[in-house]
XYZ file of C-alpha atoms in Angstrom:
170
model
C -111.377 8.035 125.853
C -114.591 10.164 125.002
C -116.510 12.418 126.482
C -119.861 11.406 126.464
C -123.124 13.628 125.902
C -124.780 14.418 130.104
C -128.756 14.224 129.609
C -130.500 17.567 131.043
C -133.569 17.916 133.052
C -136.197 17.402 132.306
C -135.211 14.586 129.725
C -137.895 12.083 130.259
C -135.206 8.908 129.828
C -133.917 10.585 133.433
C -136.545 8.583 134.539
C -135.497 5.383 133.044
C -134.952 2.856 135.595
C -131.257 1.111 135.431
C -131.217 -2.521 134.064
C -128.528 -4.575 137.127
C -125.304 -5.660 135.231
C -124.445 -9.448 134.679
C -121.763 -9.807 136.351
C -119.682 -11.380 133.266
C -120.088 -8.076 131.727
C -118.094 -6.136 134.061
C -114.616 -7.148 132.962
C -115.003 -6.495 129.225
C -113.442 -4.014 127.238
C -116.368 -2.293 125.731
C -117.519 -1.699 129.510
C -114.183 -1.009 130.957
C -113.914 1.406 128.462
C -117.428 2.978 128.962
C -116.067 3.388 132.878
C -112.825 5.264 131.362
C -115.856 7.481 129.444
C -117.813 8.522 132.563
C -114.852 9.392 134.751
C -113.375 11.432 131.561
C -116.719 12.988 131.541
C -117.417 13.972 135.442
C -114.157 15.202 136.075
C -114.495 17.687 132.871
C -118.343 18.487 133.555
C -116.966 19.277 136.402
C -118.672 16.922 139.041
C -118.176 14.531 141.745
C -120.373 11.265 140.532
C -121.890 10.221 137.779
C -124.658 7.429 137.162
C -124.485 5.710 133.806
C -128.386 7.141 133.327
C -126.994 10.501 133.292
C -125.469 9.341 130.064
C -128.606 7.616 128.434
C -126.652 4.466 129.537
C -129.340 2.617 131.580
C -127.687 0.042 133.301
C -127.095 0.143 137.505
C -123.442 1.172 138.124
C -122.028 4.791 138.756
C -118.812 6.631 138.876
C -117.703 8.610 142.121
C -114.213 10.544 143.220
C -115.172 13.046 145.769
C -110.735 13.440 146.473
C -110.260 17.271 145.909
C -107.268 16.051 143.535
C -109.313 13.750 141.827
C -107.157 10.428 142.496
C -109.445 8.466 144.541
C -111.756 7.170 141.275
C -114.574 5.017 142.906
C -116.837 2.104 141.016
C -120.352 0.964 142.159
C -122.087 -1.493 140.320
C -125.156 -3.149 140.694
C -125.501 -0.683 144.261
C -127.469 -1.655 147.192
C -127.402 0.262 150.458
C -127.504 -2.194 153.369
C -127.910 -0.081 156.462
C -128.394 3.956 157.042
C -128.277 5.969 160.083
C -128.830 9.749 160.495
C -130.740 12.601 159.018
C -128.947 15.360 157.610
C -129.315 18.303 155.496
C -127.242 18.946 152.420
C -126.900 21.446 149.576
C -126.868 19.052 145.938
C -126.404 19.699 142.919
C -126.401 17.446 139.640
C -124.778 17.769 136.077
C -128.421 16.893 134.929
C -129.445 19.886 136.302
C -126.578 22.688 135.898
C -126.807 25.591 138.176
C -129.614 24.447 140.572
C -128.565 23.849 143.799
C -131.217 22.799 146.996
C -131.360 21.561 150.072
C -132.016 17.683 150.434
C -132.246 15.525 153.818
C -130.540 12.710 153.333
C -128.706 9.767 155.827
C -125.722 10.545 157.096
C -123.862 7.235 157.400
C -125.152 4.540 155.046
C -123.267 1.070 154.254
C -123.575 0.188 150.688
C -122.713 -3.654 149.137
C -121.384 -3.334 145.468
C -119.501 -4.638 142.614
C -116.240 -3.090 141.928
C -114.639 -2.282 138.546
C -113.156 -5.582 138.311
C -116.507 -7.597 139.856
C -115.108 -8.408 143.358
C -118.276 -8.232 145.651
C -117.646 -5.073 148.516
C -119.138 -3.595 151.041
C -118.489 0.197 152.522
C -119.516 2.166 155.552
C -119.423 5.690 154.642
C -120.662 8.816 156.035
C -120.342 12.715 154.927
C -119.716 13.773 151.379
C -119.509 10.491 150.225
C -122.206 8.872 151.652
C -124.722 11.703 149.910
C -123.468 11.540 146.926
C -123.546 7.277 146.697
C -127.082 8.529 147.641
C -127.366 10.609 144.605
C -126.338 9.024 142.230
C -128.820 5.833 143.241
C -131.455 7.652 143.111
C -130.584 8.706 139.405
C -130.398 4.667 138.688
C -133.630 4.254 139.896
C -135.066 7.197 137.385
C -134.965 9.778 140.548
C -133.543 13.560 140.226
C -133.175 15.506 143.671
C -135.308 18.096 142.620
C -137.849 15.529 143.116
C -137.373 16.188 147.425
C -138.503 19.843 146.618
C -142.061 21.676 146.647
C -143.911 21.175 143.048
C -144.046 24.929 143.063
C -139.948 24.826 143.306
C -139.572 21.837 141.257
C -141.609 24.342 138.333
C -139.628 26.974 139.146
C -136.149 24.983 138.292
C -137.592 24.084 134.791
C -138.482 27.422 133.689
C -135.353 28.932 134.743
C -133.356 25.672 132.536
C -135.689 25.963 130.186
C -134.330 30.324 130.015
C -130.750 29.403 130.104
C -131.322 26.890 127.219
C -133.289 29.298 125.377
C -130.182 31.594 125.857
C -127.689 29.662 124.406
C -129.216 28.480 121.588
């Protein structure tokens, strides 16, 4: 496995809409393997869900374990949320943009119709942790960052301060 290279804010191929997946694609090695490659790379980032456009990979599936020990490794591809209930707010945060957190509303309960890692066809009804961060990561497959919910004025403010830290390190 490999960890693979998390594009930053405010990357313009963020914005890249995700490609859907054939579905005779989802059982072969090179993509199995690029699943092993995300997981390896959220757990060590460390996050809780990754979409393959996070990793200039811009095709619609995404890796999720919200389990605090990390055993309960989740597979969406090809997403579609079928149903959502709820408002609620919730403090993100996103290893495209490290060290910004802000409030977004999102729903609360939302049932989502996917392909798993081996291509079976499912359906889930989810609420809480989970059923933000399915949210999430969506939005990043349809070129969408949350800092897009916020103010311009705040949404300016979060690139100048990434724009400092990266000056920083280099």
């Amino acid at each position: 496995m490999a960890l693979l290279p998390i594009l930053e804010f405010p990357d313009p191929r963020l914005r890249t809409k995700a490609a859907r997946i054939d579905a005779a694609e989802v059982t072969t090695p090179a993509f199995q393997e690029l699943i092993d490659n995300m997981f390896q790379t959220m757990y060590e980032a460390p996050g809780i869900g990754l979409a393959a456009s996070q990793v200039d990979v811009h095709k619609r599936f995404m890796v999720i374990d919200v389990s605090e020990e990390k055993n309960t490794p989740l597979v969406f591809i090809n997403p579609e949320i079928a149903a959502s209930e709820g408002g609620k707010v919730y403090q993100e945060g996103c290893l495209s943009v490290p060290g910004i957190f802000a409030d977004v509303t999102r729903a609360d309960s939302i049932t989502v119709r996917f392909l798993d890692r081996q291509g079976v066809a499912q359906e889930l009804t989810t609420d809480g942790l989970l059923a933000v961060c399915v949210q999430h990561e969506m939005d990043h497959l349809d070129g969408k960052l949350f800092i897009d919910y916020l103010s311009p004025l705040k949404r300016e403010m979060v690139r100048k301060k990434l724009a400092k830290q990266r000056k920083h390190v280099a």
